[in-house]
């Protein structure tokens, strides 16, 4: 199969230009003006932008909160219609199992043959025994060169202390494994949570009060110092507070390799969303908590200046009606609400409408944040760029589309959308996954199991 995309504006992380793009088989074979090639299908991209398929390096399809599980890879067509062609999922190490085995068992039962876009994995280390630390180099060899540790969530099986983080950083460095941290101080949150509940302050809004910016700033700084001691790079996931950005900037200034991402919801949603009546605020319970305008201003500035390097979704598909309501009723509180919000479908739409169209970032910056850098950070060498030799993952984006974001046209299979009612400018019209059309006129037309595992190479961009 050969596809020619004609007369579009190709957008890369550096520049944009009018050209044709030719894909043969699974690979981009040529980019240039008036390409004279034989193609099975010609897509007219006049007036449209041609972007690399997005790489979303932060999604949860197996996250489990107090026994309640999120939607899985059977919903990954939502990523496709949103212009994302590669997802990277966090898999918890299972008790008593090794790191590689935990991922591979999960892959067999829940991912391979089911995913509708390409995929990779980060392990979440939950059981940092000495032999598990020693296994870290095997992760890199198996194509899983990233691992997450949760500094937050005191008392949960996946909470990690400084001992585990330091050992992971030291061992990870030997093998080129990038250590990622969820940076929030678990003890601070625990004290504040118990105090608020004792005072009868149990509504969803108090989730944000129990996790103020200082909670994030302290853990970010601590993780940075642990990385300094290990002389290792560090990746801080879902940065939301201006104080945490400040810690990362200062570390850059000292010459440390501290990378970080933010997520779509932190760029456009507000702490006040948690105060919505009739328990609707529960829809916005995610960690770190949503913040205020001053933090959003700092986040847009940080992604524009590369103090943060990627925008991910942190997609986490819990229903409002059944699952978020675990925190509703007598004896319940915000602490019982599963953390996380669904958002894999709208990452590009939100970045385009509220970033590009409002003049906060350029189209090239968008491409860098949503595709190019995430691919580089995760060692996916043929993803995230429109270049000859790269995978034919392409989005033909129509900037003239006008719509309203709603759960009614969402494929995430969750009963709400945190961006409900938001204006949307532009949309992915056509999406190709390794040369195969999986979205046409904004509708998913692919098949289950079309996605492939993409091994990551160790020593990703945070090591460069
Ligand atoms: O609230 C969130 N972010 N839920 C997903 C798990 C995590 O902490 O990334
Ligand atoms: Zn997290
Ligand atoms: Zn997450």
PDB file of N, CA and C in Angstrom, residues 19-119:
ATOM      1  N   UNK A  19       4.365  20.891   1.169  1.00  0.00           N
ATOM      2  CA  UNK A  19       5.004  19.752   0.475  1.00  0.00           C
ATOM      3  C   UNK A  19       4.040  18.579   0.386  1.00  0.00           C
ATOM      4  N   UNK A  20       4.437  17.599  -0.415  1.00  0.00           N
ATOM      5  CA  UNK A  20       3.749  16.302  -0.452  1.00  0.00           C
ATOM      6  C   UNK A  20       4.526  15.340   0.447  1.00  0.00           C
ATOM      7  N   UNK A  21       3.808  14.327   0.932  1.00  0.00           N
ATOM      8  CA  UNK A  21       4.467  13.317   1.778  1.00  0.00           C
ATOM      9  C   UNK A  21       4.047  11.949   1.258  1.00  0.00           C
ATOM     10  N   UNK A  22       5.028  11.088   1.014  1.00  0.00           N
ATOM     11  CA  UNK A  22       4.764   9.781   0.407  1.00  0.00           C
ATOM     12  C   UNK A  22       5.130   8.665   1.379  1.00  0.00           C
ATOM     13  N   UNK A  23       4.154   7.780   1.602  1.00  0.00           N
ATOM     14  CA  UNK A  23       4.379   6.625   2.489  1.00  0.00           C
ATOM     15  C   UNK A  23       4.238   5.356   1.663  1.00  0.00           C
ATOM     16  N   UNK A  24       5.222   4.489   1.782  1.00  0.00           N
ATOM     17  CA  UNK A  24       5.134   3.192   1.107  1.00  0.00           C
ATOM     18  C   UNK A  24       5.264   2.115   2.166  1.00  0.00           C
ATOM     19  N   UNK A  25       4.339   1.162   2.171  1.00  0.00           N
ATOM     20  CA  UNK A  25       4.339   0.187   3.270  1.00  0.00           C
ATOM     21  C   UNK A  25       4.076   0.935   4.567  1.00  0.00           C
ATOM     22  N   UNK A  26       4.999   0.754   5.510  1.00  0.00           N
ATOM     23  CA  UNK A  26       4.783   1.358   6.833  1.00  0.00           C
ATOM     24  C   UNK A  26       5.616   2.614   7.054  1.00  0.00           C
ATOM     25  N   UNK A  27       6.364   3.029   6.027  1.00  0.00           N
ATOM     26  CA  UNK A  27       7.442   3.995   6.260  1.00  0.00           C
ATOM     27  C   UNK A  27       7.317   5.235   5.370  1.00  0.00           C
ATOM     28  N   UNK A  28       7.698   6.379   5.901  1.00  0.00           N
ATOM     29  CA  UNK A  28       7.749   7.608   5.096  1.00  0.00           C
ATOM     30  C   UNK A  28       8.934   7.470   4.130  1.00  0.00           C
ATOM     31  N   UNK A  29       8.627   7.585   2.818  1.00  0.00           N
ATOM     32  CA  UNK A  29       9.686   7.355   1.816  1.00  0.00           C
ATOM     33  C   UNK A  29      10.160   8.660   1.168  1.00  0.00           C
ATOM     34  N   UNK A  30       9.288   9.669   1.095  1.00  0.00           N
ATOM     35  CA  UNK A  30       9.719  10.922   0.448  1.00  0.00           C
ATOM     36  C   UNK A  30       8.874  12.079   0.959  1.00  0.00           C
ATOM     37  N   UNK A  31       9.531  13.263   1.026  1.00  0.00           N
ATOM     38  CA  UNK A  31       8.821  14.506   1.359  1.00  0.00           C
ATOM     39  C   UNK A  31       9.358  15.549   0.395  1.00  0.00           C
ATOM     40  N   UNK A  32       8.484  16.237  -0.332  1.00  0.00           N
ATOM     41  CA  UNK A  32       8.973  17.245  -1.270  1.00  0.00           C
ATOM     42  C   UNK A  32       7.831  17.852  -2.071  1.00  0.00           C
ATOM     43  N   UNK A  33       8.150  18.875  -2.865  1.00  0.00           N
ATOM     44  CA  UNK A  33       7.128  19.519  -3.692  1.00  0.00           C
ATOM     45  C   UNK A  33       6.850  18.665  -4.928  1.00  0.00           C
ATOM     46  N   UNK A  34       5.574  18.566  -5.301  1.00  0.00           N
ATOM     47  CA  UNK A  34       5.144  17.909  -6.544  1.00  0.00           C
ATOM     48  C   UNK A  34       5.798  16.547  -6.749  1.00  0.00           C
ATOM     49  N   UNK A  35       5.692  15.701  -5.762  1.00  0.00           N
ATOM     50  CA  UNK A  35       6.297  14.358  -5.869  1.00  0.00           C
ATOM     51  C   UNK A  35       5.628  13.583  -7.000  1.00  0.00           C
ATOM     52  N   UNK A  36       6.450  12.976  -7.841  1.00  0.00           N
ATOM     53  CA  UNK A  36       5.932  12.212  -8.968  1.00  0.00           C
ATOM     54  C   UNK A  36       6.097  10.730  -8.648  1.00  0.00           C
ATOM     55  N   UNK A  37       5.118  10.189  -7.919  1.00  0.00           N
ATOM     56  CA  UNK A  37       5.210   8.789  -7.477  1.00  0.00           C
ATOM     57  C   UNK A  37       3.878   8.103  -7.722  1.00  0.00           C
ATOM     58  N   UNK A  38       3.934   6.783  -7.861  1.00  0.00           N
ATOM     59  CA  UNK A  38       2.692   6.023  -8.031  1.00  0.00           C
ATOM     60  C   UNK A  38       2.144   5.663  -6.653  1.00  0.00           C
ATOM     61  N   UNK A  39       0.880   6.021  -6.414  1.00  0.00           N
ATOM     62  CA  UNK A  39       0.293   5.748  -5.099  1.00  0.00           C
ATOM     63  C   UNK A  39      -1.041   5.035  -5.260  1.00  0.00           C
ATOM     64  N   UNK A  40      -1.382   4.174  -4.300  1.00  0.00           N
ATOM     65  CA  UNK A  40      -2.698   3.526  -4.305  1.00  0.00           C
ATOM     66  C   UNK A  40      -3.774   4.516  -3.880  1.00  0.00           C
ATOM     67  N   UNK A  41      -3.400   5.444  -3.004  1.00  0.00           N
ATOM     68  CA  UNK A  41      -4.371   6.433  -2.551  1.00  0.00           C
ATOM     69  C   UNK A  41      -3.700   7.803  -2.471  1.00  0.00           C
ATOM     70  N   UNK A  42      -4.432   8.812  -2.951  1.00  0.00           N
ATOM     71  CA  UNK A  42      -3.940  10.196  -2.840  1.00  0.00           C
ATOM     72  C   UNK A  42      -4.892  10.944  -1.916  1.00  0.00           C
ATOM     73  N   UNK A  43      -4.321  11.574  -0.887  1.00  0.00           N
ATOM     74  CA  UNK A  43      -5.128  12.370   0.048  1.00  0.00           C
ATOM     75  C   UNK A  43      -4.831  13.834  -0.229  1.00  0.00           C
ATOM     76  N   UNK A  44      -5.861  14.605  -0.537  1.00  0.00           N
ATOM     77  CA  UNK A  44      -5.666  16.034  -0.805  1.00  0.00           C
ATOM     78  C   UNK A  44      -5.649  16.777   0.531  1.00  0.00           C
ATOM     79  N   UNK A  45      -4.507  17.351   0.864  1.00  0.00           N
ATOM     80  CA  UNK A  45      -4.380  18.054   2.152  1.00  0.00           C
ATOM     81  C   UNK A  45      -4.309  19.567   1.955  1.00  0.00           C
ATOM     82  N   UNK A  46      -4.836  20.044   0.828  1.00  0.00           N
ATOM     83  CA  UNK A  46      -4.828  21.491   0.567  1.00  0.00           C
ATOM     84  C   UNK A  46      -5.556  22.210   1.714  1.00  0.00           C
ATOM     85  N   UNK A  47      -4.907  23.217   2.255  1.00  0.00           N
ATOM     86  CA  UNK A  47      -5.513  23.999   3.359  1.00  0.00           C
ATOM     87  C   UNK A  47      -5.431  23.293   4.703  1.00  0.00           C
ATOM     88  N   UNK A  48      -4.750  22.162   4.739  1.00  0.00           N
ATOM     89  CA  UNK A  48      -4.660  21.402   5.994  1.00  0.00           C
ATOM     90  C   UNK A  48      -3.198  21.301   6.468  1.00  0.00           C
ATOM     91  N   UNK A  49      -3.047  20.942   7.724  1.00  0.00           N
ATOM     92  CA  UNK A  49      -1.713  20.732   8.281  1.00  0.00           C
ATOM     93  C   UNK A  49      -1.428  19.233   8.372  1.00  0.00           C
ATOM     94  N   UNK A  50      -0.197  18.873   8.075  1.00  0.00           N
ATOM     95  CA  UNK A  50       0.216  17.471   8.160  1.00  0.00           C
ATOM     96  C   UNK A  50       1.180  17.359   9.345  1.00  0.00           C
ATOM     97  N   UNK A  51       0.732  16.635  10.374  1.00  0.00           N
ATOM     98  CA  UNK A  51       1.493  16.537  11.627  1.00  0.00           C
ATOM     99  C   UNK A  51       1.935  15.085  11.839  1.00  0.00           C
ATOM    100  N   UNK A  52       3.020  14.873  12.583  1.00  0.00           N
ATOM    101  CA  UNK A  52       3.323  13.486  12.960  1.00  0.00           C
ATOM    102  C   UNK A  52       2.249  12.973  13.911  1.00  0.00           C
ATOM    103  N   UNK A  53       1.969  11.687  13.900  1.00  0.00           N
ATOM    104  CA  UNK A  53       1.044  11.091  14.873  1.00  0.00           C
ATOM    105  C   UNK A  53       1.564  11.351  16.278  1.00  0.00           C
ATOM    106  N   UNK A  54       0.659  11.641  17.187  1.00  0.00           N
ATOM    107  CA  UNK A  54       1.065  11.989  18.547  1.00  0.00           C
ATOM    108  C   UNK A  54       1.580  10.798  19.333  1.00  0.00           C
ATOM    109  N   UNK A  55       2.458  11.087  20.281  1.00  0.00           N
ATOM    110  CA  UNK A  55       2.955  10.076  21.219  1.00  0.00           C
ATOM    111  C   UNK A  55       2.533  10.545  22.612  1.00  0.00           C
ATOM    112  N   UNK A  56       1.642   9.791  23.225  1.00  0.00           N
ATOM    113  CA  UNK A  56       1.158  10.144  24.567  1.00  0.00           C
ATOM    114  C   UNK A  56       1.868   9.228  25.552  1.00  0.00           C
ATOM    115  N   UNK A  57       2.838   9.790  26.254  1.00  0.00           N
ATOM    116  CA  UNK A  57       3.716   8.948  27.104  1.00  0.00           C
ATOM    117  C   UNK A  57       3.149   8.741  28.511  1.00  0.00           C
ATOM    118  N   UNK A  58       1.904   9.147  28.735  1.00  0.00           N
ATOM    119  CA  UNK A  58       1.373   9.012  30.113  1.00  0.00           C
ATOM    120  C   UNK A  58      -0.110   8.667  30.054  1.00  0.00           C
ATOM    121  N   UNK A  59      -0.394   7.359  30.006  1.00  0.00           N
ATOM    122  CA  UNK A  59      -1.788   6.909  30.060  1.00  0.00           C
ATOM    123  C   UNK A  59      -1.893   5.741  31.042  1.00  0.00           C
ATOM    124  N   UNK A  60      -3.099   5.557  31.568  1.00  0.00           N
ATOM    125  CA  UNK A  60      -3.359   4.460  32.513  1.00  0.00           C
ATOM    126  C   UNK A  60      -4.500   3.613  31.982  1.00  0.00           C
ATOM    127  N   UNK A  61      -4.196   2.375  31.627  1.00  0.00           N
ATOM    128  CA  UNK A  61      -5.241   1.425  31.205  1.00  0.00           C
ATOM    129  C   UNK A  61      -5.359   0.258  32.189  1.00  0.00           C
ATOM    130  N   UNK A  62      -4.516   0.274  33.220  1.00  0.00           N
ATOM    131  CA  UNK A  62      -4.593  -0.830  34.181  1.00  0.00           C
ATOM    132  C   UNK A  62      -4.623  -0.299  35.609  1.00  0.00           C
ATOM    133  N   UNK A  63      -4.758   1.011  35.774  1.00  0.00           N
ATOM    134  CA  UNK A  63      -4.732   1.606  37.111  1.00  0.00           C
ATOM    135  C   UNK A  63      -5.933   1.117  37.914  1.00  0.00           C
ATOM    136  N   UNK A  64      -5.677   0.839  39.175  1.00  0.00           N
ATOM    137  CA  UNK A  64      -6.682   0.224  40.039  1.00  0.00           C
ATOM    138  C   UNK A  64      -6.678   1.010  41.333  1.00  0.00           C
ATOM    139  N   UNK A  65      -7.815   1.565  41.694  1.00  0.00           N
ATOM    140  CA  UNK A  65      -7.891   2.351  42.937  1.00  0.00           C
ATOM    141  C   UNK A  65      -8.851   1.664  43.895  1.00  0.00           C
ATOM    142  N   UNK A  66      -8.301   1.140  44.988  1.00  0.00           N
ATOM    143  CA  UNK A  66      -9.102   0.437  45.991  1.00  0.00           C
ATOM    144  C   UNK A  66     -10.049  -0.581  45.337  1.00  0.00           C
ATOM    145  N   UNK A  67      -9.508  -1.324  44.362  1.00  0.00           N
ATOM    146  CA  UNK A  67     -10.282  -2.393  43.724  1.00  0.00           C
ATOM    147  C   UNK A  67     -11.069  -1.966  42.502  1.00  0.00           C
ATOM    148  N   UNK A  68     -11.100  -0.681  42.187  1.00  0.00           N
ATOM    149  CA  UNK A  68     -11.874  -0.205  41.037  1.00  0.00           C
ATOM    150  C   UNK A  68     -10.934   0.102  39.873  1.00  0.00           C
ATOM    151  N   UNK A  69     -11.196  -0.509  38.724  1.00  0.00           N
ATOM    152  CA  UNK A  69     -10.219  -0.452  37.616  1.00  0.00           C
ATOM    153  C   UNK A  69     -10.692   0.460  36.481  1.00  0.00           C
ATOM    154  N   UNK A  70      -9.730   1.095  35.818  1.00  0.00           N
ATOM    155  CA  UNK A  70     -10.028   1.980  34.685  1.00  0.00           C
ATOM    156  C   UNK A  70     -10.343   1.183  33.412  1.00  0.00           C
ATOM    157  N   UNK A  71     -10.852   1.902  32.386  1.00  0.00           N
ATOM    158  CA  UNK A  71     -11.043   1.292  31.064  1.00  0.00           C
ATOM    159  C   UNK A  71      -9.668   0.956  30.478  1.00  0.00           C
ATOM    160  N   UNK A  72      -9.630  -0.067  29.622  1.00  0.00           N
ATOM    161  CA  UNK A  72      -8.353  -0.535  29.101  1.00  0.00           C
ATOM    162  C   UNK A  72      -8.102  -0.206  27.642  1.00  0.00           C
ATOM    163  N   UNK A  73      -7.205  -0.988  27.022  1.00  0.00           N
ATOM    164  CA  UNK A  73      -6.784  -0.741  25.632  1.00  0.00           C
ATOM    165  C   UNK A  73      -7.915  -0.922  24.621  1.00  0.00           C
ATOM    166  N   UNK A  74      -9.034  -1.533  25.044  1.00  0.00           N
ATOM    167  CA  UNK A  74     -10.172  -1.656  24.120  1.00  0.00           C
ATOM    168  C   UNK A  74     -10.759  -0.278  23.786  1.00  0.00           C
ATOM    169  N   UNK A  75     -10.322   0.765  24.509  1.00  0.00           N
ATOM    170  CA  UNK A  75     -10.793   2.126  24.216  1.00  0.00           C
ATOM    171  C   UNK A  75      -9.726   2.956  23.486  1.00  0.00           C
ATOM    172  N   UNK A  76      -8.672   2.314  23.029  1.00  0.00           N
ATOM    173  CA  UNK A  76      -7.555   3.094  22.476  1.00  0.00           C
ATOM    174  C   UNK A  76      -7.869   3.713  21.114  1.00  0.00           C
ATOM    175  N   UNK A  77      -9.035   3.369  20.519  1.00  0.00           N
ATOM    176  CA  UNK A  77      -9.453   4.098  19.303  1.00  0.00           C
ATOM    177  C   UNK A  77      -9.716   5.576  19.614  1.00  0.00           C
ATOM    178  N   UNK A  78      -9.991   5.884  20.898  1.00  0.00           N
ATOM    179  CA  UNK A  78     -10.174   7.290  21.294  1.00  0.00           C
ATOM    180  C   UNK A  78      -8.884   8.082  21.063  1.00  0.00           C
ATOM    181  N   UNK A  79      -7.746   7.428  21.332  1.00  0.00           N
ATOM    182  CA  UNK A  79      -6.469   8.101  21.069  1.00  0.00           C
ATOM    183  C   UNK A  79      -6.344   8.392  19.580  1.00  0.00           C
ATOM    184  N   UNK A  80      -6.701   7.393  18.758  1.00  0.00           N
ATOM    185  CA  UNK A  80      -6.553   7.534  17.300  1.00  0.00           C
ATOM    186  C   UNK A  80      -7.346   8.724  16.771  1.00  0.00           C
ATOM    187  N   UNK A  81      -8.612   8.851  17.145  1.00  0.00           N
ATOM    188  CA  UNK A  81      -9.397   9.980  16.614  1.00  0.00           C
ATOM    189  C   UNK A  81      -8.881  11.309  17.142  1.00  0.00           C
ATOM    190  N   UNK A  82      -8.140  11.255  18.243  1.00  0.00           N
ATOM    191  CA  UNK A  82      -7.535  12.472  18.770  1.00  0.00           C
ATOM    192  C   UNK A  82      -6.147  12.731  18.198  1.00  0.00           C
ATOM    193  N   UNK A  83      -5.712  11.923  17.238  1.00  0.00           N
ATOM    194  CA  UNK A  83      -4.427  12.192  16.583  1.00  0.00           C
ATOM    195  C   UNK A  83      -3.227  11.551  17.262  1.00  0.00           C
ATOM    196  N   UNK A  84      -3.471  10.701  18.246  1.00  0.00           N
ATOM    197  CA  UNK A  84      -2.361  10.020  18.924  1.00  0.00           C
ATOM    198  C   UNK A  84      -2.224   8.612  18.360  1.00  0.00           C
ATOM    199  N   UNK A  85      -1.027   8.279  17.887  1.00  0.00           N
ATOM    200  CA  UNK A  85      -0.808   6.964  17.279  1.00  0.00           C
ATOM    201  C   UNK A  85       0.089   6.053  18.121  1.00  0.00           C
ATOM    202  N   UNK A  86       0.641   6.595  19.199  1.00  0.00           N
ATOM    203  CA  UNK A  86       1.415   5.751  20.129  1.00  0.00           C
ATOM    204  C   UNK A  86       1.066   6.138  21.560  1.00  0.00           C
ATOM    205  N   UNK A  87       0.786   5.108  22.360  1.00  0.00           N
ATOM    206  CA  UNK A  87       0.470   5.312  23.776  1.00  0.00           C
ATOM    207  C   UNK A  87       1.517   4.600  24.617  1.00  0.00           C
ATOM    208  N   UNK A  88       1.903   5.223  25.720  1.00  0.00           N
ATOM    209  CA  UNK A  88       2.818   4.533  26.639  1.00  0.00           C
ATOM    210  C   UNK A  88       2.138   4.454  28.009  1.00  0.00           C
ATOM    211  N   UNK A  89       1.981   3.198  28.436  1.00  0.00           N
ATOM    212  CA  UNK A  89       1.133   2.863  29.587  1.00  0.00           C
ATOM    213  C   UNK A  89       1.983   2.501  30.813  1.00  0.00           C
ATOM    214  N   UNK A  90       1.502   2.888  31.984  1.00  0.00           N
ATOM    215  CA  UNK A  90       2.185   2.550  33.240  1.00  0.00           C
ATOM    216  C   UNK A  90       1.640   1.235  33.792  1.00  0.00           C
ATOM    217  N   UNK A  91       2.510   0.263  33.920  1.00  0.00           N
ATOM    218  CA  UNK A  91       2.091  -1.051  34.427  1.00  0.00           C
ATOM    219  C   UNK A  91       2.680  -1.253  35.822  1.00  0.00           C
ATOM    220  N   UNK A  92       1.845  -1.555  36.778  1.00  0.00           N
ATOM    221  CA  UNK A  92       2.338  -1.818  38.137  1.00  0.00           C
ATOM    222  C   UNK A  92       3.059  -3.151  38.200  1.00  0.00           C
ATOM    223  N   UNK A  93       4.228  -3.139  38.841  1.00  0.00           N
ATOM    224  CA  UNK A  93       4.869  -4.420  39.171  1.00  0.00           C
ATOM    225  C   UNK A  93       3.941  -5.165  40.133  1.00  0.00           C
ATOM    226  N   UNK A  94       3.695  -6.420  39.843  1.00  0.00           N
ATOM    227  CA  UNK A  94       2.824  -7.202  40.730  1.00  0.00           C
ATOM    228  C   UNK A  94       3.624  -7.809  41.877  1.00  0.00           C
ATOM    229  N   UNK A  95       2.985  -7.904  43.041  1.00  0.00           N
ATOM    230  CA  UNK A  95       3.660  -8.426  44.235  1.00  0.00           C
ATOM    231  C   UNK A  95       4.274  -9.787  43.937  1.00  0.00           C
ATOM    232  N   UNK A  96       5.544  -9.920  44.286  1.00  0.00           N
ATOM    233  CA  UNK A  96       6.215 -11.214  44.116  1.00  0.00           C
ATOM    234  C   UNK A  96       6.719 -11.463  42.707  1.00  0.00           C
ATOM    235  N   UNK A  97       6.377 -10.594  41.778  1.00  0.00           N
ATOM    236  CA  UNK A  97       6.818 -10.779  40.379  1.00  0.00           C
ATOM    237  C   UNK A  97       7.944  -9.813  40.045  1.00  0.00           C
ATOM    238  N   UNK A  98       8.693 -10.149  39.015  1.00  0.00           N
ATOM    239  CA  UNK A  98       9.739  -9.259  38.542  1.00  0.00           C
ATOM    240  C   UNK A  98       9.160  -8.117  37.714  1.00  0.00           C
ATOM    241  N   UNK A  99      10.048  -7.190  37.305  1.00  0.00           N
ATOM    242  CA  UNK A  99       9.616  -6.007  36.560  1.00  0.00           C
ATOM    243  C   UNK A  99       9.199  -6.390  35.135  1.00  0.00           C
ATOM    244  N   UNK A 100      10.106  -7.089  34.450  1.00  0.00           N
ATOM    245  CA  UNK A 100       9.829  -7.458  33.052  1.00  0.00           C
ATOM    246  C   UNK A 100       8.620  -8.401  32.990  1.00  0.00           C
ATOM    247  N   UNK A 101       8.599  -9.375  33.919  1.00  0.00           N
ATOM    248  CA  UNK A 101       7.490 -10.347  33.908  1.00  0.00           C
ATOM    249  C   UNK A 101       6.143  -9.660  34.129  1.00  0.00           C
ATOM    250  N   UNK A 102       6.116  -8.655  34.999  1.00  0.00           N
ATOM    251  CA  UNK A 102       4.841  -7.949  35.275  1.00  0.00           C
ATOM    252  C   UNK A 102       4.315  -7.306  34.000  1.00  0.00           C
ATOM    253  N   UNK A 103       5.208  -6.690  33.233  1.00  0.00           N
ATOM    254  CA  UNK A 103       4.763  -6.058  31.984  1.00  0.00           C
ATOM    255  C   UNK A 103       4.334  -7.138  30.994  1.00  0.00           C
ATOM    256  N   UNK A 104       5.141  -8.187  30.896  1.00  0.00           N
ATOM    257  CA  UNK A 104       4.863  -9.155  29.823  1.00  0.00           C
ATOM    258  C   UNK A 104       3.589  -9.961  30.081  1.00  0.00           C
ATOM    259  N   UNK A 105       3.305 -10.245  31.334  1.00  0.00           N
ATOM    260  CA  UNK A 105       2.041 -10.931  31.642  1.00  0.00           C
ATOM    261  C   UNK A 105       0.857 -10.027  31.303  1.00  0.00           C
ATOM    262  N   UNK A 106       0.960  -8.751  31.659  1.00  0.00           N
ATOM    263  CA  UNK A 106      -0.124  -7.799  31.366  1.00  0.00           C
ATOM    264  C   UNK A 106      -0.301  -7.646  29.845  1.00  0.00           C
ATOM    265  N   UNK A 107       0.822  -7.569  29.155  1.00  0.00           N
ATOM    266  CA  UNK A 107       0.750  -7.447  27.685  1.00  0.00           C
ATOM    267  C   UNK A 107      -0.045  -8.580  27.077  1.00  0.00           C
ATOM    268  N   UNK A 108       0.267  -9.789  27.503  1.00  0.00           N
ATOM    269  CA  UNK A 108      -0.377 -10.974  26.901  1.00  0.00           C
ATOM    270  C   UNK A 108      -1.887 -10.954  27.097  1.00  0.00           C
ATOM    271  N   UNK A 109      -2.323 -10.603  28.305  1.00  0.00           N
ATOM    272  CA  UNK A 109      -3.758 -10.701  28.604  1.00  0.00           C
ATOM    273  C   UNK A 109      -4.543  -9.468  28.199  1.00  0.00           C
ATOM    274  N   UNK A 110      -3.912  -8.290  28.192  1.00  0.00           N
ATOM    275  CA  UNK A 110      -4.691  -7.047  28.091  1.00  0.00           C
ATOM    276  C   UNK A 110      -4.324  -6.110  26.942  1.00  0.00           C
ATOM    277  N   UNK A 111      -3.285  -6.440  26.198  1.00  0.00           N
ATOM    278  CA  UNK A 111      -2.832  -5.445  25.213  1.00  0.00           C
ATOM    279  C   UNK A 111      -2.599  -6.046  23.819  1.00  0.00           C
ATOM    280  N   UNK A 112      -1.694  -7.028  23.735  1.00  0.00           N
ATOM    281  CA  UNK A 112      -1.349  -7.564  22.414  1.00  0.00           C
ATOM    282  C   UNK A 112      -2.610  -8.108  21.750  1.00  0.00           C
ATOM    283  N   UNK A 113      -2.829  -7.749  20.515  1.00  0.00           N
ATOM    284  CA  UNK A 113      -4.010  -8.214  19.790  1.00  0.00           C
ATOM    285  C   UNK A 113      -5.258  -7.388  20.047  1.00  0.00           C
ATOM    286  N   UNK A 114      -5.144  -6.388  20.895  1.00  0.00           N
ATOM    287  CA  UNK A 114      -6.308  -5.578  21.260  1.00  0.00           C
ATOM    288  C   UNK A 114      -6.105  -4.085  20.941  1.00  0.00           C
ATOM    289  N   UNK A 115      -4.867  -3.622  21.133  1.00  0.00           N
ATOM    290  CA  UNK A 115      -4.593  -2.182  21.002  1.00  0.00           C
ATOM    291  C   UNK A 115      -4.865  -1.685  19.582  1.00  0.00           C
ATOM    292  N   UNK A 116      -5.393  -0.482  19.487  1.00  0.00           N
ATOM    293  CA  UNK A 116      -5.740   0.085  18.177  1.00  0.00           C
ATOM    294  C   UNK A 116      -4.744   1.136  17.700  1.00  0.00           C
ATOM    295  N   UNK A 117      -3.783   1.455  18.548  1.00  0.00           N
ATOM    296  CA  UNK A 117      -2.636   2.273  18.135  1.00  0.00           C
ATOM    297  C   UNK A 117      -1.390   1.583  18.690  1.00  0.00           C
ATOM    298  N   UNK A 118      -0.213   2.059  18.268  1.00  0.00           N
ATOM    299  CA  UNK A 118       1.023   1.447  18.758  1.00  0.00           C
ATOM    300  C   UNK A 118       1.222   1.772  20.235  1.00  0.00           C
ATOM    301  N   UNK A 119       2.089   1.001  20.897  1.00  0.00           N
ATOM    302  CA  UNK A 119       2.180   1.147  22.343  1.00  0.00           C
ATOM    303  C   UNK A 119       3.539   0.730  22.888  1.00  0.00           C
TER     304      UNK A 119
END
